[in-house]
Coordinates of C-alpha atoms in Angstrom, one line a residue:
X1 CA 0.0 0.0 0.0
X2 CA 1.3 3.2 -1.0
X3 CA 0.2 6.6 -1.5
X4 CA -0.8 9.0 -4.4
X5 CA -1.9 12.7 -4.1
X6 CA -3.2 11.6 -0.5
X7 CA -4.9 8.7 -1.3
X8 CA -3.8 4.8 -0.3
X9 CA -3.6 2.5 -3.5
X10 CA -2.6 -0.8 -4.0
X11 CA 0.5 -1.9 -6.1
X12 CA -1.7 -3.6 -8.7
X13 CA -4.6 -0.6 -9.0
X14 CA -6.4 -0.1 -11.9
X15 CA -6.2 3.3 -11.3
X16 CA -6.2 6.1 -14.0
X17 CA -5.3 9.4 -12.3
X18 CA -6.7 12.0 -14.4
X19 CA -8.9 13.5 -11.0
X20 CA -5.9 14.3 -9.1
X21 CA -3.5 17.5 -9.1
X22 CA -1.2 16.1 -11.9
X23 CA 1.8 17.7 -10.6
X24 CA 1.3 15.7 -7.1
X25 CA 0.7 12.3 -9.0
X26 CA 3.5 12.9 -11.7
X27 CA 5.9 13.5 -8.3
X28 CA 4.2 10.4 -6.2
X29 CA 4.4 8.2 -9.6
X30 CA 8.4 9.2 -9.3
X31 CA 8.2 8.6 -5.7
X32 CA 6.7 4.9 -6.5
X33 CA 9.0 4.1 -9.0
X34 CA 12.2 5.7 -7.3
X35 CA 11.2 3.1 -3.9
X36 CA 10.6 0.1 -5.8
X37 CA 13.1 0.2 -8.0
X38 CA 15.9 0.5 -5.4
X39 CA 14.1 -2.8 -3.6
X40 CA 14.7 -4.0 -6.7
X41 CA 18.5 -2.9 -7.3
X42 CA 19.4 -4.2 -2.9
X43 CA 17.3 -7.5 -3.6
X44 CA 19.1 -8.1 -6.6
X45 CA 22.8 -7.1 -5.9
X46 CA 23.2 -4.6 -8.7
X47 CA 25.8 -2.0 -8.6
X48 CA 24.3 1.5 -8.0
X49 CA 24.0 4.0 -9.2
X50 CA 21.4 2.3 -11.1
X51 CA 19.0 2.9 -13.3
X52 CA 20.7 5.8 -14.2
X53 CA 19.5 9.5 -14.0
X54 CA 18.4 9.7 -17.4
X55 CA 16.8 6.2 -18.0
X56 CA 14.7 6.8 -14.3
X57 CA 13.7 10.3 -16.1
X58 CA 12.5 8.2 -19.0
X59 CA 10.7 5.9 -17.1
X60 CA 9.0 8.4 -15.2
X61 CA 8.0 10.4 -18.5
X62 CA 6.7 6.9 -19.4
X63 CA 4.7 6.5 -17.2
X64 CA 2.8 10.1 -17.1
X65 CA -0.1 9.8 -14.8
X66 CA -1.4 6.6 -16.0
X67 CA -0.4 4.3 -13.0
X68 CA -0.9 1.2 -14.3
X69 CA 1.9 1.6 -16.7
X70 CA 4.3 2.2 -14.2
X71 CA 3.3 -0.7 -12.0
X72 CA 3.6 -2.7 -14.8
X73 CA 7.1 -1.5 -15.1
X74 CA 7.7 -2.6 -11.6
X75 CA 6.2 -6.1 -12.4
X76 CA 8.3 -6.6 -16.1
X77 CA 11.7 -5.1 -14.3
X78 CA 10.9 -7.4 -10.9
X79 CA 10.1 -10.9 -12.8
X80 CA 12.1 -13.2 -10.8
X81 CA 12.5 -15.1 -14.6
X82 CA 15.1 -12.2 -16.0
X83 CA 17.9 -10.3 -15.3
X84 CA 16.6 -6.9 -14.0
X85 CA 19.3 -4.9 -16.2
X86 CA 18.4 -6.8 -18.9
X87 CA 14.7 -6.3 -18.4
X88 CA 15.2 -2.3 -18.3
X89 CA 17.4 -2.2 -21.2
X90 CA 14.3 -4.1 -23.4
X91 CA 12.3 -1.8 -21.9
X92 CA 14.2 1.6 -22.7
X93 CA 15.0 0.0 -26.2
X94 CA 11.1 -0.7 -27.0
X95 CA 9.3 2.7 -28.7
X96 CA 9.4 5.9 -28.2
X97 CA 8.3 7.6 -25.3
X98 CA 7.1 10.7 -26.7
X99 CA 4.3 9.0 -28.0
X100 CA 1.1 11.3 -27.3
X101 CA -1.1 8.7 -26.6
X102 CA -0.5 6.8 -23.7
X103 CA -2.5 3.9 -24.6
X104 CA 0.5 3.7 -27.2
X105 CA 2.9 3.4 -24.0
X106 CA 1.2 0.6 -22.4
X107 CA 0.9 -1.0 -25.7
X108 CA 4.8 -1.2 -26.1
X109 CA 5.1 -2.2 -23.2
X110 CA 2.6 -5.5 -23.4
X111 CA 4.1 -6.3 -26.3
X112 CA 7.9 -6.1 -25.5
X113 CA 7.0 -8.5 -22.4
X114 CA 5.2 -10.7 -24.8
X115 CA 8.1 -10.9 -27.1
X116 CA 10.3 -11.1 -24.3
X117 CA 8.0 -14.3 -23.1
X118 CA 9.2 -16.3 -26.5
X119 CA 12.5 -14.5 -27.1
X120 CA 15.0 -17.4 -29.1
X121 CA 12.8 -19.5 -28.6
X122 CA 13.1 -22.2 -31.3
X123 CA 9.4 -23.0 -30.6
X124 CA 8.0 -19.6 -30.9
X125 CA 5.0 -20.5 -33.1
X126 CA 3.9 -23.4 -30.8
X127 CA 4.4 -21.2 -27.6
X128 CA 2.2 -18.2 -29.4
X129 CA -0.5 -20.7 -30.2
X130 CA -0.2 -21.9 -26.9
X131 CA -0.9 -18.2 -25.7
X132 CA -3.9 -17.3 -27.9
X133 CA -5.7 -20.9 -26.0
X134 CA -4.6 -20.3 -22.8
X135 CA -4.3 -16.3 -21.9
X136 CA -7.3 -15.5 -24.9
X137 CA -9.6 -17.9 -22.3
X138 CA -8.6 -15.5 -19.0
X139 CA -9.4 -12.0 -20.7
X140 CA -12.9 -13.9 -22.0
X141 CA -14.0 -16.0 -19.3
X142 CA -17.1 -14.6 -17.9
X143 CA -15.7 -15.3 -14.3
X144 CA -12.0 -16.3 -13.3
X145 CA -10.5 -19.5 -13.2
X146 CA -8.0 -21.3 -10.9
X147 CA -5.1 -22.9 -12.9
X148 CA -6.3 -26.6 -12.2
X149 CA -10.0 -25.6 -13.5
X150 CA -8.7 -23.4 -16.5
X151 CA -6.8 -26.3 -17.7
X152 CA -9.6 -28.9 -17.0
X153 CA -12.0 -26.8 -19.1
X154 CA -9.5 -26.4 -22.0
X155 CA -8.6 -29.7 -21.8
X156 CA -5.2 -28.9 -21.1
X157 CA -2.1 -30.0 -19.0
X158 CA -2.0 -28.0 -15.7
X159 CA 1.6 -28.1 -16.0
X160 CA 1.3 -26.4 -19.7
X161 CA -1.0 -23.7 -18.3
X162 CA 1.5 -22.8 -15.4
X163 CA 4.7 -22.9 -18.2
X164 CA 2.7 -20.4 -20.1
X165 CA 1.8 -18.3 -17.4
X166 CA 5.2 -17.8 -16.0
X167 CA 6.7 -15.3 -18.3
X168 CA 3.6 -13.2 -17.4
X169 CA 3.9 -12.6 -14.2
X170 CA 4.3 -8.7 -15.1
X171 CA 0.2 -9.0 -16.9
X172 CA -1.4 -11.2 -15.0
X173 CA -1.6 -11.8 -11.2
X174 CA -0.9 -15.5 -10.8
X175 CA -1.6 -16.7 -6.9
X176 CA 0.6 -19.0 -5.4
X177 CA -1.9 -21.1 -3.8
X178 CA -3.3 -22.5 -7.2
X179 CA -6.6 -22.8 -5.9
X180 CA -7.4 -19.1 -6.0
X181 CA -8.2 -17.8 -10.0
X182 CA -6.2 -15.5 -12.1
X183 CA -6.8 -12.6 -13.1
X184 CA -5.6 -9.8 -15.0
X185 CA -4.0 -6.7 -13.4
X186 CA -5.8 -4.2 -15.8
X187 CA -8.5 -4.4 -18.3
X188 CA -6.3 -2.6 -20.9
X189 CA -3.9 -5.7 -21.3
X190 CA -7.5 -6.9 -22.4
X191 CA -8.2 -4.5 -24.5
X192 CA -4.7 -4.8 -26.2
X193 CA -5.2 -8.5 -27.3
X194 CA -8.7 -8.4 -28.6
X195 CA -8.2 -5.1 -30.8
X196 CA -6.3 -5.3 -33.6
X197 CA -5.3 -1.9 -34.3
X198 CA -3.4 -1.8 -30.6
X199 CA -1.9 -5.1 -30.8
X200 CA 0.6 -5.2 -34.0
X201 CA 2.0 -8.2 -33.6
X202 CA -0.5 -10.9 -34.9
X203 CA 1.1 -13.8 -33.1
X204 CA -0.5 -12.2 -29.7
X205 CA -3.2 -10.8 -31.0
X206 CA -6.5 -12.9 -29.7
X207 CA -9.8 -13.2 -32.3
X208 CA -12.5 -12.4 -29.9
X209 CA -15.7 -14.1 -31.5
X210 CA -14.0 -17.0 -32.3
X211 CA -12.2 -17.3 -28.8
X212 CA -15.8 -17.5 -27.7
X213 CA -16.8 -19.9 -29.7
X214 CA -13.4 -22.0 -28.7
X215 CA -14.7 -21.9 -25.5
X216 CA -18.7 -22.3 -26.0
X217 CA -17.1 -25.9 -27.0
X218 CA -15.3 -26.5 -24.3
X219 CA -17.9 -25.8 -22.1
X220 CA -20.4 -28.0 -23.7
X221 CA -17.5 -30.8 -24.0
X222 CA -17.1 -31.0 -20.2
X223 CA -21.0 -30.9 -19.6
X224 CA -21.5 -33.9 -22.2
X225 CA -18.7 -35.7 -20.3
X226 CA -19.4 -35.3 -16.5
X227 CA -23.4 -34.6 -16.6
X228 CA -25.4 -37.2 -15.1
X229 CA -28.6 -37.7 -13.5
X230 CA -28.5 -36.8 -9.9
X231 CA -25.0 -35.5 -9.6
X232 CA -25.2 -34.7 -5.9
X233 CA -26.4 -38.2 -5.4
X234 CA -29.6 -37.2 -3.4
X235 CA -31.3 -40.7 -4.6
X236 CA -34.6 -39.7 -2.8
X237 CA -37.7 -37.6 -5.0
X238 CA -39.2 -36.9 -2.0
X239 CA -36.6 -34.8 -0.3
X240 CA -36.7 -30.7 -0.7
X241 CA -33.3 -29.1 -1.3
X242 CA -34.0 -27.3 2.2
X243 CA -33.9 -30.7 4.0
X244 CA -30.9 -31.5 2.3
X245 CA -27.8 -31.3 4.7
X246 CA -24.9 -29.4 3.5
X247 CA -26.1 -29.1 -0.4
X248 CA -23.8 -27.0 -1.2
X249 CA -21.0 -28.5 0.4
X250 CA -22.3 -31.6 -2.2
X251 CA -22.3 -29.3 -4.7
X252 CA -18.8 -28.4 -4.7
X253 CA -18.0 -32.2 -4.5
X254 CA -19.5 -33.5 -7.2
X255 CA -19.5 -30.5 -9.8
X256 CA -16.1 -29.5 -10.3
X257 CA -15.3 -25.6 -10.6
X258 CA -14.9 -26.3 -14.4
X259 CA -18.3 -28.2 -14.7
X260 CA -20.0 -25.7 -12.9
X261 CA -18.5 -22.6 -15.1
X262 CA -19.4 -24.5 -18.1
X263 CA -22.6 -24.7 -17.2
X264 CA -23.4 -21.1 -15.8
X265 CA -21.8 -19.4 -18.7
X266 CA -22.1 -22.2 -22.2
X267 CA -24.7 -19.9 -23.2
X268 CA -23.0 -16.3 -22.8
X269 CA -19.9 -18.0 -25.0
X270 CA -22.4 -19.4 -27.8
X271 CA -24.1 -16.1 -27.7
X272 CA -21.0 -14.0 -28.2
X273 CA -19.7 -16.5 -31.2
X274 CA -19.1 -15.7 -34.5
X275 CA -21.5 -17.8 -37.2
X276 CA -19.4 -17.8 -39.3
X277 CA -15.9 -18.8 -37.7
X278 CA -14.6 -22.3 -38.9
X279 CA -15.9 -23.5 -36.2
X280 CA -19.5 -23.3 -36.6
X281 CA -20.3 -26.8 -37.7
X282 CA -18.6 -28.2 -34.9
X283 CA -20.1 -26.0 -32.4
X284 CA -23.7 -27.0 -33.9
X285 CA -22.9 -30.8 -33.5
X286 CA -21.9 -30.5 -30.1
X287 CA -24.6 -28.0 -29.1
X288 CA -27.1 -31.2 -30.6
X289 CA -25.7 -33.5 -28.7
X290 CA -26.1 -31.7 -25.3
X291 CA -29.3 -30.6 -25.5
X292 CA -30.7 -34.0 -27.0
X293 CA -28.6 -35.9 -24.3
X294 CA -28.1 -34.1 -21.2
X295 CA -30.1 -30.8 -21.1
X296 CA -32.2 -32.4 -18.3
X297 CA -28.9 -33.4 -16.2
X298 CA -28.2 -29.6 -16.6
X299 CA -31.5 -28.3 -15.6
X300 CA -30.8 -30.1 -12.3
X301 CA -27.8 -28.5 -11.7
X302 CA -28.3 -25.2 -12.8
X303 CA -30.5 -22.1 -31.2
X304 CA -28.0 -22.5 -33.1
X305 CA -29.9 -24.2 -35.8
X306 CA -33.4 -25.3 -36.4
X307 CA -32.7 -29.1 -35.9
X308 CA -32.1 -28.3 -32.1
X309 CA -34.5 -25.1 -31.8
X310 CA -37.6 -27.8 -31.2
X311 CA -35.4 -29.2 -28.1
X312 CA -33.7 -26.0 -26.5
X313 CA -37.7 -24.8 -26.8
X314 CA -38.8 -27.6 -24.9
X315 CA -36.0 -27.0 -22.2
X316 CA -37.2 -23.8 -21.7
X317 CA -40.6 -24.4 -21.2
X318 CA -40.3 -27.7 -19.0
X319 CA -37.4 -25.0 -16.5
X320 CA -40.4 -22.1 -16.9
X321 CA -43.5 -24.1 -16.0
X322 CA -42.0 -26.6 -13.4
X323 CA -39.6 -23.4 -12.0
X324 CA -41.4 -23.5 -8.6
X325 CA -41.0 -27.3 -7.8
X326 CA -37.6 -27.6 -9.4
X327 CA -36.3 -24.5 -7.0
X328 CA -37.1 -26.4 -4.1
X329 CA -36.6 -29.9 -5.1
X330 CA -34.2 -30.1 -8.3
X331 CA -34.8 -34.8 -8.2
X332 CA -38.2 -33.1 -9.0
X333 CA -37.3 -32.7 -12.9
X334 CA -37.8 -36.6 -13.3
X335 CA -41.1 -37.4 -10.9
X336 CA -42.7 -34.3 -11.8
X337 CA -42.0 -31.9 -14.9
X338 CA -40.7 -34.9 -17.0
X339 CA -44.1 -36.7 -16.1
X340 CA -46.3 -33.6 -17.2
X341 CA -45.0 -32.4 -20.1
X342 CA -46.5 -32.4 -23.7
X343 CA -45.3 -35.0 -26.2
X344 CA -42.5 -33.1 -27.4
X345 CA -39.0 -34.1 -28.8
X346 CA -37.6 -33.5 -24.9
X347 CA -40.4 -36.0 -24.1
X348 CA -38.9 -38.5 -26.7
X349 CA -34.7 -37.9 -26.1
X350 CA -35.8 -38.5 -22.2
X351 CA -38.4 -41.0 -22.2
X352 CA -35.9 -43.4 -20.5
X353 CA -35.6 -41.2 -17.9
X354 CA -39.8 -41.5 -17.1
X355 CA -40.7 -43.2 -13.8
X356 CA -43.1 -45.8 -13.8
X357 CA -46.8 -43.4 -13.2
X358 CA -49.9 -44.6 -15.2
X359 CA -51.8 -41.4 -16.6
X360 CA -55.0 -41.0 -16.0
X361 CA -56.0 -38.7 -18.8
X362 CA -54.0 -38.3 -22.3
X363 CA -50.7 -36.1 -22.4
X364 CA -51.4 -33.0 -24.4
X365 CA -49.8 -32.7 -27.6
X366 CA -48.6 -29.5 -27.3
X367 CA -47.2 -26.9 -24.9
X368 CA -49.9 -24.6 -23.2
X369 CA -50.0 -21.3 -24.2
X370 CA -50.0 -19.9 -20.9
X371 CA -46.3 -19.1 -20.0
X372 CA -46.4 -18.4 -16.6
X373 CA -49.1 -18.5 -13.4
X374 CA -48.4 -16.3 -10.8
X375 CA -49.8 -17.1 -7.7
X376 CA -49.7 -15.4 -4.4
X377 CA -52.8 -12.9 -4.2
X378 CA -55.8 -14.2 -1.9
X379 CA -58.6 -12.3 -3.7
X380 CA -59.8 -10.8 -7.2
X381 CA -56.9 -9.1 -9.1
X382 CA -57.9 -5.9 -10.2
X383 CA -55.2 -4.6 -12.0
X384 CA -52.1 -5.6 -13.6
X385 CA -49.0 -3.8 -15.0
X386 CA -46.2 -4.4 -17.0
X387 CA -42.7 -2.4 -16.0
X388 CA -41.5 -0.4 -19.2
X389 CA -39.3 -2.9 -19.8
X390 CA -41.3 -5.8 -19.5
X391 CA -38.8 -7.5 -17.0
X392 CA -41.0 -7.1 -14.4
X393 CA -44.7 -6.9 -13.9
X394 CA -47.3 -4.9 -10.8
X395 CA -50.6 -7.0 -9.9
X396 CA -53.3 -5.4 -7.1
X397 CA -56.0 -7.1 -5.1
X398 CA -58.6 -7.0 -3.2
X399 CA -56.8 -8.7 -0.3
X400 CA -54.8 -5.5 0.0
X401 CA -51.3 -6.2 -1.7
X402 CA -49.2 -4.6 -4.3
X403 CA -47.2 -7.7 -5.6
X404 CA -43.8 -7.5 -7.9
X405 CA -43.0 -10.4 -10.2
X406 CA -40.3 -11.4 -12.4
X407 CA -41.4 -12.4 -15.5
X408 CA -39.0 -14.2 -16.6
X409 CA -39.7 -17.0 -14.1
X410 CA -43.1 -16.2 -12.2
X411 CA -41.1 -15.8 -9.1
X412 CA -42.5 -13.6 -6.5
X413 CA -39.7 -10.3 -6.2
X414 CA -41.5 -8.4 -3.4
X415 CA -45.2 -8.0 -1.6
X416 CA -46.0 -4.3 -0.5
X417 CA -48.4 -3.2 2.1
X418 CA -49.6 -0.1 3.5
X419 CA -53.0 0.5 1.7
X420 CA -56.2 0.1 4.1
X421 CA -58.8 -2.6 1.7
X422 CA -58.8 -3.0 -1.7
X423 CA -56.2 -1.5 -4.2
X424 CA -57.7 -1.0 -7.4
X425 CA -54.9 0.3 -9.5
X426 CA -51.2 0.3 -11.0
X427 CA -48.5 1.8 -12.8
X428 CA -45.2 2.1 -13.2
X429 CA -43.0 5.1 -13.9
X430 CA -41.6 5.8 -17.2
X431 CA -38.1 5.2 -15.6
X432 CA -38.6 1.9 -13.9
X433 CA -38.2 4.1 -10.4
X434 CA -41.3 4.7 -8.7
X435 CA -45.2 2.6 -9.0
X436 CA -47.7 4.1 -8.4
X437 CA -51.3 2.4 -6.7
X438 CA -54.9 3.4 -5.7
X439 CA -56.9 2.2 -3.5
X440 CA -60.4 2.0 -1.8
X441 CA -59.0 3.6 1.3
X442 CA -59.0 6.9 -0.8
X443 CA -55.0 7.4 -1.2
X444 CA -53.0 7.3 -3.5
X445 CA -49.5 5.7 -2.5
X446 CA -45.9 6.1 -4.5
X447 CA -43.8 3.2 -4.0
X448 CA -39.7 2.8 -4.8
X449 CA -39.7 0.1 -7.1
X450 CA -36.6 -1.0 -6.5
X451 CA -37.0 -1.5 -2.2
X452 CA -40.6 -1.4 -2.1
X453 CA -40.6 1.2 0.5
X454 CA -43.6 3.9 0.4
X455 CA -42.4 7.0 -0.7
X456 CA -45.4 9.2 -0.3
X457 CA -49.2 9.0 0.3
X458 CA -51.3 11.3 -1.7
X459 CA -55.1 12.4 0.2
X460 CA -57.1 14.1 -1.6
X461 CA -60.4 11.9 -2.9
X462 CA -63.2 11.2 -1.5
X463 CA -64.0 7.7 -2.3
X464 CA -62.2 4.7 -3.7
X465 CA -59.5 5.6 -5.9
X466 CA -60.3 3.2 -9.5
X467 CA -57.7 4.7 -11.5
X468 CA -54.2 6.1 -11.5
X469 CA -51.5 6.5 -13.8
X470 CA -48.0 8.4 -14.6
X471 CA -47.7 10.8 -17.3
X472 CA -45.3 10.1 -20.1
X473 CA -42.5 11.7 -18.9
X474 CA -42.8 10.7 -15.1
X475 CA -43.7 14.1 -13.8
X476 CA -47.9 14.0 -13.5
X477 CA -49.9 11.6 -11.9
X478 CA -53.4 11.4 -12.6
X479 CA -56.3 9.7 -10.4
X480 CA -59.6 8.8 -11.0
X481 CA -62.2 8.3 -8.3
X482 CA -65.6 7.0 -7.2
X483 CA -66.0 10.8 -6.1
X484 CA -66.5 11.4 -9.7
X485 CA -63.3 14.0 -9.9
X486 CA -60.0 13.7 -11.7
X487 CA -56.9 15.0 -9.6
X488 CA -53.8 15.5 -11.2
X489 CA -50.7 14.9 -8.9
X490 CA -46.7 16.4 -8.9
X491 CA -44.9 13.4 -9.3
X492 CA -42.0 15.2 -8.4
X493 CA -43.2 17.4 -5.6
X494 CA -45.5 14.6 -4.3
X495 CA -48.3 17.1 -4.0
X496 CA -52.3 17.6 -5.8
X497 CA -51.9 20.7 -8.5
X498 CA -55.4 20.4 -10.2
X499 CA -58.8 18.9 -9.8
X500 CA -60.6 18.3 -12.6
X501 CA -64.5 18.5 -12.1
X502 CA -67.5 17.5 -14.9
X503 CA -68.5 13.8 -14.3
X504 CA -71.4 12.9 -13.0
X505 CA -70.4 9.3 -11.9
X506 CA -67.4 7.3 -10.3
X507 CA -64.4 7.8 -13.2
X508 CA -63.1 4.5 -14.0
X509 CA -60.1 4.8 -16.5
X510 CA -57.9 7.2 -17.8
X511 CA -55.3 7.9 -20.4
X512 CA -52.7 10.4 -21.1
X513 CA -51.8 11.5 -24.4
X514 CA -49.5 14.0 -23.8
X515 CA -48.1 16.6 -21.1
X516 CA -51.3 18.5 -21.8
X517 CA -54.4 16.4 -22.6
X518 CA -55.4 13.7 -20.5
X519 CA -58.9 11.4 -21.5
X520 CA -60.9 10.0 -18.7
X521 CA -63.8 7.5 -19.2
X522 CA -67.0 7.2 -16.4
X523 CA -69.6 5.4 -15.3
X524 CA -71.7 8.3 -16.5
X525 CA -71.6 6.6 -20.2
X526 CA -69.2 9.9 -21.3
X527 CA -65.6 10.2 -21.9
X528 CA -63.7 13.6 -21.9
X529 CA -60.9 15.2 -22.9
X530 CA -59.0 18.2 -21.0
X531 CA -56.7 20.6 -21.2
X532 CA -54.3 20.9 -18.1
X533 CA -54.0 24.4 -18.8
X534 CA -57.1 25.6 -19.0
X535 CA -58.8 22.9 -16.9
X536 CA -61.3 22.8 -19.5
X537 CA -63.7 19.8 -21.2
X538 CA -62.1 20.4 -25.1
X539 CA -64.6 17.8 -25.8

């Protein structure tokens, strides 16, 4: 720990220091690379003075205010692999360092250690093929990876992976204990590899969409291999996961980190493939073969093309209708979603898989067309609502409750309460933050979306409020009420700015259609339009 312009860092920050007095940071940076550098020169026996005055100046123009680059100095000079002298020499001799880009900097600088990693090497090519695999997996894995799992997923030796690591000891921080992962220091060594106009040198360079693809089949290898029906050997259908002892703790034991990786992330790798990389009818095979052999063994634990679409489609639907019992008892996918689904080809690649149940009416032929059932209210719905991006949905009732879903799944996200009877309506703000509900008690009450907390109570009606909504752009809300009035509401201010009076009966919908016109419809067989200006019926 060290610090910069008054604030502690770490040696291997991924800091950029553009928000502090660049003077201060261009003398601290100095500072930094002045202390370790002399660690460096004891630790190592070298003669001082070294570096010299004018290659230390260098260094520290180098480096500018972009701290990364002159940790990673530190690293490439300190790599227990190399002569230090020799290390500073490559480094002084690679570029020029009045480059105005500083991106340009830290390039040169990845790539000398890179061609420092394979320098005379007789078996260059092999060891830059090697790297692509191996370093293009860690700057593309969707989480990081320990050495023994990284080379279990890419099916390669564990003492291979740590030979190609050690060179790179400068990039990437490699821990001892090789049960923690690896990571990189800073996402810009990333960045480097995967675009082509920073990383010169084709040898390094990593194809992204393809490395994704490399590794979509990689995961799905390891899944076809070690899948299999109950993994965690539960062996009884009647037990929940909840009176499971240690679960987990089985978890870890019987999936492997790289199983479990492969099947958390197979899809984000497939998804981020190229069609056409040379690849593709490889990836397609294997993709086939999992989901016709062991998409059910993967569903326990946690479309490409039009052959397997029918299959991945039944997946999805078996995991979206049976999400409830599978959450809390996953040997539940054989005794009780396999049972009642349609007959499908998931039926038919899995039949084997069917306990022995005699049904007492026909299967159905084909999927209902009913997604999802939410269930949790204890009375008549009166009102649902869809968030604006559709990822999650509002429901009211007459047993009181405002209740949050994810629609994705069905699952129940939260239950509000505060209203006193009924609640007849509800909306959601244009930006996702705030619903808004009515209710027979005569409020209105703003909720945060996001913690369900109330955030205000509007009073203002006189009878049950049936309707209320958010204007367009989040500022208005307008209410409609068995009092026959209209009130329209500062979102913002949380307070009543107009009452709009010329029904003759309860008002039981309303509609904006834009800052200045709102429609409301009533049980007085009329609908009208106003002006929020002039407070006036236009029509």
């Amino acid at each position: 720990m060290f610090k910069i312009g008054g604030q502690e860092m770490k040696l291997h920050d991924a800091s950029v220091l553009h928000d502090l007095d660049q003077s201060s940071a261009r003398e601290d940076i100095a500072s930094y690379l002045a202390y370790h550098l002399q660690r460096i020169q004891v630790n190592r026996n070298i003669t001082p003075p070294w570096p010299e005055d004018g290659a230390f100046s260098d260094l520290v123009t180098r480096a500018g205010l972009f701290f990364i680059f002159a940790a990673t100095i530190i690293n490439f000079v300190a790599d227990n692999y190399y002569n230090p002298q020799t290390q500073l020499q490559r480094l002084l001799a690679s570029g020029n360092s009045q480059s105005r880009s500083i991106y340009t900097q830290v390039d040169l600088l990845y790539l000398q250690i890179l061609k420092t990693a394979i320098e005379g090497r007789a078996d260059a090519p092999e060891l830059c093929t090697r790297f692509r695999k191996i370093v293009g997996a860690i700057i593309l894995l969707q989480d990081p990876l320990s050495i023994p799992a990284l080379a279990q997923l890419l099916e390669h030796d564990k003492i291979d992976v740590e030979g190609a690591l050690s060179p790179l000891h400068a990039l990437l921080d490699v821990p001892a204990d090789h049960d923690k992962p690896i990571r990189i220091f800073h996402p810009s060594f990333r960045d480097f590899l995967l675009v082509e106009e920073r990383c010169h040198d084709t040898r390094f360079s990593v194809p992204e969409h393809r490395t994704h693809a490399q590794l979509a089949l990689y995961c799905l290898k390891i899944m076809i291999k070690h899948l299999k029906r109950d993994i965690c050997d539960i062996c009884d259908g009647a037990v929940l996961n909840s009176e499971i002892p240690d679960l987990q703790e089985k978890l870890r034991k019987c999936v492997s980190p790289a199983l479990l990786y492969a099947c958390q992330h197979w899809g984000d790798h497939i998804s981020q493939s190229a069609h056409g990389t040379d690849l593709q009818k490889e990836l397609v095979g294997r993709l086939s073969e999992f989901v016709s052999t062991k998409i059910l063994y993967w569903i326990e634990v946690g479309t490409v093309d039009t052959k397997v679409s029918h299959l991945i489609h039944d997946a999805y639907r078996l995991a979206l209708d049976f999400h409830n019992v599978i959450n809390v008892s996953a040997i539940q996918v054989y005794h009780s979603a396999l049972v009642f689904i349609p007959k499908c080809s998931l039926l038919h690649a899995y039949k084997h898989e069917l306990p022995t149940v005699h049904m007492a009416s026909p299967r159905s032929q084909e999927w209902d067309a009913a997604l999802l059932v939410l269930e949790g209210h204890r009375s008549s719905v009166n009102m649902v609502s869809f968030s604006p991006e559709g990822s999650r949905a509002a429901s009211v009732s007459d047993d009181g409750h405002v209740r949050i879903w994810n629609t994705s799944n069905g699952a129940q996200v939260a239950c509000l309460e505060g209203h006193d009877g009924a609640v007849r309506s509800v909306d959601y703000s244009p930006d996702l933050a705030y619903i808004v509900s009515g209710g027979a008690d005569t409020t209105i009450r703003i909720w945060d979306a996001i913690t369900g907390s109330t955030i205000s109570i509007l009073r203002g009606h006189e009878g049950s409020v049936n309707t209320a909504i958010f204007s367009g752009d989040g500022r208005n809300i307008a209410s409609g009420s068995e009092d026959s009035t209209v009130r329209i509401w500062d979102a913002l201010e949380k307070k009543h700015s107009t009452l709009l009076n010329g029904h003759s009966a309860p008002v039981t919908c309303l509609g904006f259609i834009d800052g200045l016109h709102i429609l409301s419809g009533s049980m007085d067989s009329t609908i009208r339009l106003w002006n929020l200006n002039s407070k006036d019926t236009v029509k």
